[in-house]
Amino acid sequence: MARRRLIAGNWKMNGLARDGRALAETVSRGVAALAERAPDVVLCPPATILSAIASVLGQGPVALGGQDCHDEASGAHTGDIAALMLADVGCRYVIVGHSERRQGHNENDARVRAKAKAAHEAGLIAIVCIGETLAERDSGRAFDVVRGQLAGSLPLDAGASNTVVAYEPVWAIGTGRNATAAQVGEAHALIRGELTRRAGDAGNVRILYGGSVKASNAQELLAVDDVDGALVGGASLKADEFLAIVRAGLS
């Protein structure tokens, strides 16, 4: 089964409404100009401007995504956002388990799995992030960590229609240091093998690479076997740079 590429932009804690709208408008126009050759594209802005960006993207070629969600549908969770709330504002995707959440907010695999399950129940596609730290890679435990995070973070119903896996080696996120094509290929082959052993159509789940992805390395990374797209951080805040990555994913 051919898997359609996906390029996701994670704006993280950056952007006010005016600048966000301008960025989203430029990206949307650029993707529309690529017509049917364009990969799937999703923008994940901060929660405070989701509504503003939703109004810009409308029914166009670029989807809207959240950066995180709570694992419960409602309740006394001050400052949190439910998956249903994201869907209500127009989101189709949500990122869960990003290393910055795992480390900065002490989220473990069980919590990530619960969030992904909540996303599925709300009709969202969960982008489930996994990846090892530098210490784990240097100690030779990278594959064990990735295998364990994958098994612990995916709900039983994870499949191609509701889940995307993003492999993001923590040591390559926002550092300017990129994993080599060979390292990315090894990790994605491992993940693909683990997915194919799961029930249903999990073997066809798209696997993104994330970690200092930019226009200058996107072509090489997207050419690696089992790399179905990219989860882009800092480069997604610059329209020209992000659109160059999108073009690298043309079918």
PDB file of C-alpha atoms in Angstrom:
ATOM      1  CA  MET A   1       0.000   0.000   0.000  1.00  0.00           C
ATOM      2  CA  ALA A   2       1.386   3.397  -1.032  1.00  0.00           C
ATOM      3  CA  ARG A   3       1.520   5.799   1.883  1.00  0.00           C
ATOM      4  CA  ARG A   4       0.842   9.469   1.217  1.00  0.00           C
ATOM      5  CA  ARG A   5       3.550  11.700   2.643  1.00  0.00           C
ATOM      6  CA  LEU A   6       2.760  14.038   5.513  1.00  0.00           C
ATOM      7  CA  ILE A   7       4.613  17.223   6.441  1.00  0.00           C
ATOM      8  CA  ALA A   8       3.619  18.587   9.859  1.00  0.00           C
ATOM      9  CA  GLY A   9       4.697  21.950  11.240  1.00  0.00           C
ATOM     10  CA  ASN A  10       4.939  22.247  15.020  1.00  0.00           C
ATOM     11  CA  TRP A  11       5.064  25.938  15.915  1.00  0.00           C
ATOM     12  CA  LYS A  12       5.611  25.111  19.606  1.00  0.00           C
ATOM     13  CA  MET A  13       5.227  28.158  21.917  1.00  0.00           C
ATOM     14  CA  ASN A  14       5.650  30.704  19.146  1.00  0.00           C
ATOM     15  CA  GLY A  15       3.275  33.037  17.362  1.00  0.00           C
ATOM     16  CA  LEU A  16       0.646  35.680  17.980  1.00  0.00           C
ATOM     17  CA  ALA A  17      -2.563  35.910  15.985  1.00  0.00           C
ATOM     18  CA  ARG A  18      -1.502  38.436  13.347  1.00  0.00           C
ATOM     19  CA  ASP A  19       1.808  36.813  12.473  1.00  0.00           C
ATOM     20  CA  GLY A  20       0.280  33.337  12.693  1.00  0.00           C
ATOM     21  CA  ARG A  21      -2.476  34.211  10.252  1.00  0.00           C
ATOM     22  CA  ALA A  22       0.040  35.642   7.780  1.00  0.00           C
ATOM     23  CA  LEU A  23       2.221  32.542   8.014  1.00  0.00           C
ATOM     24  CA  ALA A  24      -0.744  30.198   7.604  1.00  0.00           C
ATOM     25  CA  GLU A  25      -2.040  32.159   4.594  1.00  0.00           C
ATOM     26  CA  THR A  26       1.323  31.958   2.834  1.00  0.00           C
ATOM     27  CA  VAL A  27       1.703  28.254   3.530  1.00  0.00           C
ATOM     28  CA  SER A  28      -1.850  27.511   2.408  1.00  0.00           C
ATOM     29  CA  ARG A  29      -1.346  29.379  -0.879  1.00  0.00           C
ATOM     30  CA  GLY A  30       1.938  27.614  -1.473  1.00  0.00           C
ATOM     31  CA  VAL A  31       0.475  24.168  -0.875  1.00  0.00           C
ATOM     32  CA  ALA A  32      -2.571  24.929  -3.046  1.00  0.00           C
ATOM     33  CA  ALA A  33      -0.262  25.853  -5.921  1.00  0.00           C
ATOM     34  CA  LEU A  34       1.213  22.328  -5.838  1.00  0.00           C
ATOM     35  CA  ALA A  35      -2.261  20.867  -6.511  1.00  0.00           C
ATOM     36  CA  GLU A  36      -2.555  17.087  -6.410  1.00  0.00           C
ATOM     37  CA  ARG A  37       1.217  16.558  -6.200  1.00  0.00           C
ATOM     38  CA  ALA A  38       1.312  18.063  -2.706  1.00  0.00           C
ATOM     39  CA  PRO A  39       1.784  15.825   0.326  1.00  0.00           C
ATOM     40  CA  ASP A  40      -0.623  16.080   3.239  1.00  0.00           C
ATOM     41  CA  VAL A  41       0.283  19.182   5.259  1.00  0.00           C
ATOM     42  CA  VAL A  42      -0.739  20.094   8.804  1.00  0.00           C
ATOM     43  CA  LEU A  43       0.053  23.144  10.930  1.00  0.00           C
ATOM     44  CA  CYS A  44       0.078  22.868  14.727  1.00  0.00           C
ATOM     45  CA  PRO A  45       0.041  26.379  16.219  1.00  0.00           C
ATOM     46  CA  PRO A  46      -0.259  27.286  19.905  1.00  0.00           C
ATOM     47  CA  ALA A  47      -3.699  26.719  21.402  1.00  0.00           C
ATOM     48  CA  THR A  48      -4.297  30.459  21.832  1.00  0.00           C
ATOM     49  CA  ILE A  49      -4.445  31.011  18.066  1.00  0.00           C
ATOM     50  CA  LEU A  50      -6.051  27.777  16.890  1.00  0.00           C
ATOM     51  CA  SER A  51      -9.317  29.577  16.083  1.00  0.00           C
ATOM     52  CA  ALA A  52      -7.501  32.310  14.173  1.00  0.00           C
ATOM     53  CA  ILE A  53      -5.559  29.795  12.104  1.00  0.00           C
ATOM     54  CA  ALA A  54      -8.667  27.669  11.548  1.00  0.00           C
ATOM     55  CA  SER A  55     -10.387  30.682   9.987  1.00  0.00           C
ATOM     56  CA  VAL A  56      -7.455  31.116   7.599  1.00  0.00           C
ATOM     57  CA  LEU A  57      -7.110  27.474   6.576  1.00  0.00           C
ATOM     58  CA  GLY A  58     -10.834  26.854   6.168  1.00  0.00           C
ATOM     59  CA  GLN A  59     -11.511  23.990   3.764  1.00  0.00           C
ATOM     60  CA  GLY A  60      -8.175  24.471   1.992  1.00  0.00           C
ATOM     61  CA  PRO A  61      -5.387  21.950   1.464  1.00  0.00           C
ATOM     62  CA  VAL A  62      -3.680  22.467   4.845  1.00  0.00           C
ATOM     63  CA  ALA A  63      -5.067  20.761   7.950  1.00  0.00           C
ATOM     64  CA  LEU A  64      -5.042  22.104  11.507  1.00  0.00           C
ATOM     65  CA  GLY A  65      -3.529  20.272  14.465  1.00  0.00           C
ATOM     66  CA  GLY A  66      -3.097  20.720  18.195  1.00  0.00           C
ATOM     67  CA  GLN A  67       0.199  20.374  20.037  1.00  0.00           C
ATOM     68  CA  ASP A  68      -1.172  18.303  22.923  1.00  0.00           C
ATOM     69  CA  CYS A  69      -4.408  17.173  24.540  1.00  0.00           C
ATOM     70  CA  HIS A  70      -5.608  15.872  27.887  1.00  0.00           C
ATOM     71  CA  ASP A  71      -6.538  12.217  28.222  1.00  0.00           C
ATOM     72  CA  GLU A  72      -9.989  13.001  29.616  1.00  0.00           C
ATOM     73  CA  ALA A  73     -12.898  14.511  27.712  1.00  0.00           C
ATOM     74  CA  SER A  74     -13.688  17.148  30.373  1.00  0.00           C
ATOM     75  CA  GLY A  75     -13.230  17.929  34.036  1.00  0.00           C
ATOM     76  CA  ALA A  76     -11.294  19.921  36.613  1.00  0.00           C
ATOM     77  CA  HIS A  77      -8.036  20.236  34.680  1.00  0.00           C
ATOM     78  CA  THR A  78      -7.119  23.902  34.741  1.00  0.00           C
ATOM     79  CA  GLY A  79      -5.087  24.976  31.736  1.00  0.00           C
ATOM     80  CA  ASP A  80      -5.534  21.707  29.835  1.00  0.00           C
ATOM     81  CA  ILE A  81      -7.338  21.132  26.547  1.00  0.00           C
ATOM     82  CA  ALA A  82      -9.485  18.118  25.688  1.00  0.00           C
ATOM     83  CA  ALA A  83      -9.223  16.370  22.356  1.00  0.00           C
ATOM     84  CA  LEU A  84     -12.908  17.104  21.784  1.00  0.00           C
ATOM     85  CA  MET A  85     -12.163  20.814  22.189  1.00  0.00           C
ATOM     86  CA  LEU A  86      -9.474  20.587  19.523  1.00  0.00           C
ATOM     87  CA  ALA A  87     -11.886  18.841  17.179  1.00  0.00           C
ATOM     88  CA  ASP A  88     -14.501  21.472  17.949  1.00  0.00           C
ATOM     89  CA  VAL A  89     -12.211  24.283  16.806  1.00  0.00           C
ATOM     90  CA  GLY A  90     -11.409  22.479  13.554  1.00  0.00           C
ATOM     91  CA  CYS A  91      -8.379  20.319  14.301  1.00  0.00           C
ATOM     92  CA  ARG A  92      -7.881  17.044  12.466  1.00  0.00           C
ATOM     93  CA  TYR A  93      -4.585  16.085  14.125  1.00  0.00           C
ATOM     94  CA  VAL A  94      -2.938  16.346  17.536  1.00  0.00           C
ATOM     95  CA  ILE A  95       0.657  15.742  18.607  1.00  0.00           C
ATOM     96  CA  VAL A  96       1.073  13.563  21.708  1.00  0.00           C
ATOM     97  CA  GLY A  97       4.185  12.371  23.491  1.00  0.00           C
ATOM     98  CA  HIS A  98       6.587  14.974  22.132  1.00  0.00           C
ATOM     99  CA  SER A  99       9.916  14.732  23.950  1.00  0.00           C
ATOM    100  CA  GLU A 100       9.389  18.221  25.330  1.00  0.00           C
ATOM    101  CA  ARG A 101       6.206  16.944  26.999  1.00  0.00           C
ATOM    102  CA  ARG A 102       7.799  13.690  28.119  1.00  0.00           C
ATOM    103  CA  GLN A 103      10.747  15.505  29.694  1.00  0.00           C
ATOM    104  CA  GLY A 104       9.312  18.872  30.729  1.00  0.00           C
ATOM    105  CA  HIS A 105       5.991  17.503  31.991  1.00  0.00           C
ATOM    106  CA  ASN A 106       7.071  14.023  33.097  1.00  0.00           C
ATOM    107  CA  GLU A 107       4.743  12.236  30.678  1.00  0.00           C
ATOM    108  CA  ASN A 108       5.330   8.489  30.463  1.00  0.00           C
ATOM    109  CA  ASP A 109       4.252   5.998  27.816  1.00  0.00           C
ATOM    110  CA  ALA A 110       0.995   5.165  29.621  1.00  0.00           C
ATOM    111  CA  ARG A 111      -0.032   8.835  29.668  1.00  0.00           C
ATOM    112  CA  VAL A 112       0.871   9.239  26.013  1.00  0.00           C
ATOM    113  CA  ARG A 113      -1.176   6.149  25.137  1.00  0.00           C
ATOM    114  CA  ALA A 114      -4.162   7.537  27.062  1.00  0.00           C
ATOM    115  CA  LYS A 115      -3.891  10.828  25.199  1.00  0.00           C
ATOM    116  CA  ALA A 116      -3.692   9.059  21.844  1.00  0.00           C
ATOM    117  CA  LYS A 117      -6.778   7.036  22.789  1.00  0.00           C
ATOM    118  CA  ALA A 118      -8.625  10.238  23.700  1.00  0.00           C
ATOM    119  CA  ALA A 119      -7.608  11.715  20.349  1.00  0.00           C
ATOM    120  CA  HIS A 120      -9.025   8.690  18.530  1.00  0.00           C
ATOM    121  CA  GLU A 121     -12.276   8.903  20.452  1.00  0.00           C
ATOM    122  CA  ALA A 122     -12.586  12.554  19.424  1.00  0.00           C
ATOM    123  CA  GLY A 123     -12.051  11.655  15.767  1.00  0.00           C
ATOM    124  CA  LEU A 124      -8.524  13.090  15.621  1.00  0.00           C
ATOM    125  CA  ILE A 125      -5.403  11.591  14.094  1.00  0.00           C
ATOM    126  CA  ALA A 126      -2.770  11.219  16.826  1.00  0.00           C
ATOM    127  CA  ILE A 127       0.836  12.000  15.915  1.00  0.00           C
ATOM    128  CA  VAL A 128       2.608   9.860  18.512  1.00  0.00           C
ATOM    129  CA  CYS A 129       6.215  10.911  19.136  1.00  0.00           C
ATOM    130  CA  ILE A 130       8.977   8.550  20.220  1.00  0.00           C
ATOM    131  CA  GLY A 131      12.760   8.812  20.359  1.00  0.00           C
ATOM    132  CA  GLU A 132      15.835   8.226  22.450  1.00  0.00           C
ATOM    133  CA  THR A 133      18.096  10.644  24.306  1.00  0.00           C
ATOM    134  CA  LEU A 134      21.786  11.045  23.538  1.00  0.00           C
ATOM    135  CA  ALA A 135      22.734   9.079  26.672  1.00  0.00           C
ATOM    136  CA  GLU A 136      20.457   6.224  25.616  1.00  0.00           C
ATOM    137  CA  ARG A 137      21.948   6.154  22.123  1.00  0.00           C
ATOM    138  CA  ASP A 138      25.538   6.352  23.362  1.00  0.00           C
ATOM    139  CA  SER A 139      24.894   3.479  25.758  1.00  0.00           C
ATOM    140  CA  GLY A 140      23.615   1.278  22.942  1.00  0.00           C
ATOM    141  CA  ARG A 141      20.020   1.269  24.198  1.00  0.00           C
ATOM    142  CA  ALA A 142      18.444   3.378  21.442  1.00  0.00           C
ATOM    143  CA  PHE A 143      16.527   0.561  19.780  1.00  0.00           C
ATOM    144  CA  ASP A 144      15.315  -0.872  23.079  1.00  0.00           C
ATOM    145  CA  VAL A 145      14.019   2.574  24.075  1.00  0.00           C
ATOM    146  CA  VAL A 146      12.290   3.142  20.743  1.00  0.00           C
ATOM    147  CA  ARG A 147      10.764  -0.332  20.780  1.00  0.00           C
ATOM    148  CA  GLY A 148       9.522   0.139  24.343  1.00  0.00           C
ATOM    149  CA  GLN A 149       8.091   3.616  23.727  1.00  0.00           C
ATOM    150  CA  LEU A 150       6.279   2.408  20.622  1.00  0.00           C
ATOM    151  CA  ALA A 151       4.729  -0.557  22.409  1.00  0.00           C
ATOM    152  CA  GLY A 152       3.775   1.524  25.443  1.00  0.00           C
ATOM    153  CA  SER A 153       2.470   4.602  23.642  1.00  0.00           C
ATOM    154  CA  LEU A 154       0.174   3.198  20.936  1.00  0.00           C
ATOM    155  CA  PRO A 155      -3.443   2.315  21.766  1.00  0.00           C
ATOM    156  CA  LEU A 156      -4.672  -1.109  20.687  1.00  0.00           C
ATOM    157  CA  ASP A 157      -6.765   0.446  17.928  1.00  0.00           C
ATOM    158  CA  ALA A 158      -3.845   2.326  16.347  1.00  0.00           C
ATOM    159  CA  GLY A 159      -3.968   2.068  12.573  1.00  0.00           C
ATOM    160  CA  ALA A 160      -3.262   3.999   9.403  1.00  0.00           C
ATOM    161  CA  SER A 161      -6.505   5.966   9.614  1.00  0.00           C
ATOM    162  CA  ASN A 162      -6.056   7.367  13.124  1.00  0.00           C
ATOM    163  CA  THR A 163      -2.351   7.295  13.960  1.00  0.00           C
ATOM    164  CA  VAL A 164       0.969   8.658  12.730  1.00  0.00           C
ATOM    165  CA  VAL A 165       4.270   7.806  14.430  1.00  0.00           C
ATOM    166  CA  ALA A 166       6.983  10.468  14.593  1.00  0.00           C
ATOM    167  CA  TYR A 167      10.525   9.294  15.316  1.00  0.00           C
ATOM    168  CA  GLU A 168      12.385  12.175  16.911  1.00  0.00           C
ATOM    169  CA  PRO A 169      15.765  11.402  18.447  1.00  0.00           C
ATOM    170  CA  VAL A 170      15.841  13.814  21.369  1.00  0.00           C
ATOM    171  CA  TRP A 171      19.466  14.721  20.745  1.00  0.00           C
ATOM    172  CA  ALA A 172      18.537  16.077  17.286  1.00  0.00           C
ATOM    173  CA  ILE A 173      15.605  18.305  18.275  1.00  0.00           C
ATOM    174  CA  GLY A 174      16.416  22.001  18.100  1.00  0.00           C
ATOM    175  CA  THR A 175      20.136  21.322  18.336  1.00  0.00           C
ATOM    176  CA  GLY A 176      21.075  21.708  14.685  1.00  0.00           C
ATOM    177  CA  ARG A 177      22.552  18.225  14.951  1.00  0.00           C
ATOM    178  CA  ASN A 178      20.819  15.801  12.620  1.00  0.00           C
ATOM    179  CA  ALA A 179      20.737  12.045  12.590  1.00  0.00           C
ATOM    180  CA  THR A 180      22.422  10.660   9.486  1.00  0.00           C
ATOM    181  CA  ALA A 181      20.336   9.099   6.744  1.00  0.00           C
ATOM    182  CA  ALA A 182      21.702   5.715   7.800  1.00  0.00           C
ATOM    183  CA  GLN A 183      20.688   6.244  11.439  1.00  0.00           C
ATOM    184  CA  VAL A 184      17.219   7.388  10.387  1.00  0.00           C
ATOM    185  CA  GLY A 185      16.864   4.384   8.083  1.00  0.00           C
ATOM    186  CA  GLU A 186      17.772   1.937  10.838  1.00  0.00           C
ATOM    187  CA  ALA A 187      15.301   3.451  13.291  1.00  0.00           C
ATOM    188  CA  HIS A 188      12.455   3.634  10.780  1.00  0.00           C
ATOM    189  CA  ALA A 189      13.062   0.050   9.656  1.00  0.00           C
ATOM    190  CA  LEU A 190      12.825  -1.037  13.291  1.00  0.00           C
ATOM    191  CA  ILE A 191       9.598   0.913  13.801  1.00  0.00           C
ATOM    192  CA  ARG A 192       8.095  -0.445  10.578  1.00  0.00           C
ATOM    193  CA  GLY A 193       8.907  -3.976  11.680  1.00  0.00           C
ATOM    194  CA  GLU A 194       7.269  -3.435  15.059  1.00  0.00           C
ATOM    195  CA  LEU A 195       4.182  -1.907  13.452  1.00  0.00           C
ATOM    196  CA  THR A 196       3.734  -4.785  11.021  1.00  0.00           C
ATOM    197  CA  ARG A 197       3.572  -7.196  13.947  1.00  0.00           C
ATOM    198  CA  ARG A 198       0.565  -5.380  15.394  1.00  0.00           C
ATOM    199  CA  ALA A 199      -3.050  -6.215  14.579  1.00  0.00           C
ATOM    200  CA  GLY A 200      -5.073  -4.616  11.795  1.00  0.00           C
ATOM    201  CA  ASP A 201      -3.456  -2.198   9.367  1.00  0.00           C
ATOM    202  CA  ALA A 202      -0.892  -0.820  11.817  1.00  0.00           C
ATOM    203  CA  GLY A 203       1.837  -1.815   9.369  1.00  0.00           C
ATOM    204  CA  ASN A 204       0.642   0.981   7.080  1.00  0.00           C
ATOM    205  CA  VAL A 205       0.881   3.709   9.726  1.00  0.00           C
ATOM    206  CA  ARG A 206       2.931   6.621   8.407  1.00  0.00           C
ATOM    207  CA  ILE A 207       6.284   7.218  10.113  1.00  0.00           C
ATOM    208  CA  LEU A 208       7.624  10.772  10.171  1.00  0.00           C
ATOM    209  CA  TYR A 209      11.155  11.861  10.971  1.00  0.00           C
ATOM    210  CA  GLY A 210      11.643  14.881  13.207  1.00  0.00           C
ATOM    211  CA  GLY A 211      14.752  16.537  14.541  1.00  0.00           C
ATOM    212  CA  SER A 212      16.313  19.653  12.965  1.00  0.00           C
ATOM    213  CA  VAL A 213      14.573  19.041   9.645  1.00  0.00           C
ATOM    214  CA  LYS A 214      15.182  21.945   7.285  1.00  0.00           C
ATOM    215  CA  ALA A 215      15.112  22.730   3.584  1.00  0.00           C
ATOM    216  CA  SER A 216      18.759  21.784   3.149  1.00  0.00           C
ATOM    217  CA  ASN A 217      18.349  18.198   4.417  1.00  0.00           C
ATOM    218  CA  ALA A 218      14.692  17.403   3.720  1.00  0.00           C
ATOM    219  CA  GLN A 219      15.305  15.838   0.301  1.00  0.00           C
ATOM    220  CA  GLU A 220      17.889  13.416   1.685  1.00  0.00           C
ATOM    221  CA  LEU A 221      15.791  12.469   4.708  1.00  0.00           C
ATOM    222  CA  LEU A 222      12.581  11.972   2.752  1.00  0.00           C
ATOM    223  CA  ALA A 223      14.400   9.677   0.332  1.00  0.00           C
ATOM    224  CA  VAL A 224      15.144   7.179   3.133  1.00  0.00           C
ATOM    225  CA  ASP A 225      13.085   3.989   3.109  1.00  0.00           C
ATOM    226  CA  ASP A 226      10.079   4.085   5.467  1.00  0.00           C
ATOM    227  CA  VAL A 227      10.308   7.841   5.982  1.00  0.00           C
ATOM    228  CA  ASP A 228       6.789   8.941   5.122  1.00  0.00           C
ATOM    229  CA  GLY A 229       7.207  12.598   5.952  1.00  0.00           C
ATOM    230  CA  ALA A 230       8.552  15.014   8.514  1.00  0.00           C
ATOM    231  CA  LEU A 231       7.587  16.665  11.793  1.00  0.00           C
ATOM    232  CA  VAL A 232       9.169  20.092  11.469  1.00  0.00           C
ATOM    233  CA  GLY A 233       9.896  22.441  14.367  1.00  0.00           C
ATOM    234  CA  GLY A 234      11.745  25.730  13.952  1.00  0.00           C
ATOM    235  CA  ALA A 235      11.764  25.607  10.156  1.00  0.00           C
ATOM    236  CA  SER A 236       7.938  25.602  10.139  1.00  0.00           C
ATOM    237  CA  LEU A 237       7.969  29.198  11.424  1.00  0.00           C
ATOM    238  CA  LYS A 238       9.434  30.438   8.136  1.00  0.00           C
ATOM    239  CA  ALA A 239       7.066  30.094   5.197  1.00  0.00           C
ATOM    240  CA  ASP A 240       9.735  29.796   2.499  1.00  0.00           C
ATOM    241  CA  GLU A 241      11.704  27.222   4.480  1.00  0.00           C
ATOM    242  CA  PHE A 242       8.638  25.166   5.348  1.00  0.00           C
ATOM    243  CA  LEU A 243       7.302  25.233   1.787  1.00  0.00           C
ATOM    244  CA  ALA A 244      10.686  24.045   0.532  1.00  0.00           C
ATOM    245  CA  ILE A 245      10.340  21.037   2.850  1.00  0.00           C
ATOM    246  CA  VAL A 246       6.794  20.475   1.564  1.00  0.00           C
ATOM    247  CA  ARG A 247       8.118  20.528  -2.016  1.00  0.00           C
ATOM    248  CA  ALA A 248      10.736  17.956  -1.058  1.00  0.00           C
ATOM    249  CA  GLY A 249       7.805  15.680  -0.246  1.00  0.00           C
ATOM    250  CA  LEU A 250       6.107  15.995  -3.628  1.00  0.00           C
ATOM    251  CA  SER A 251       4.712  12.743  -5.048  1.00  0.00           C
TER     252      SER A 251
END
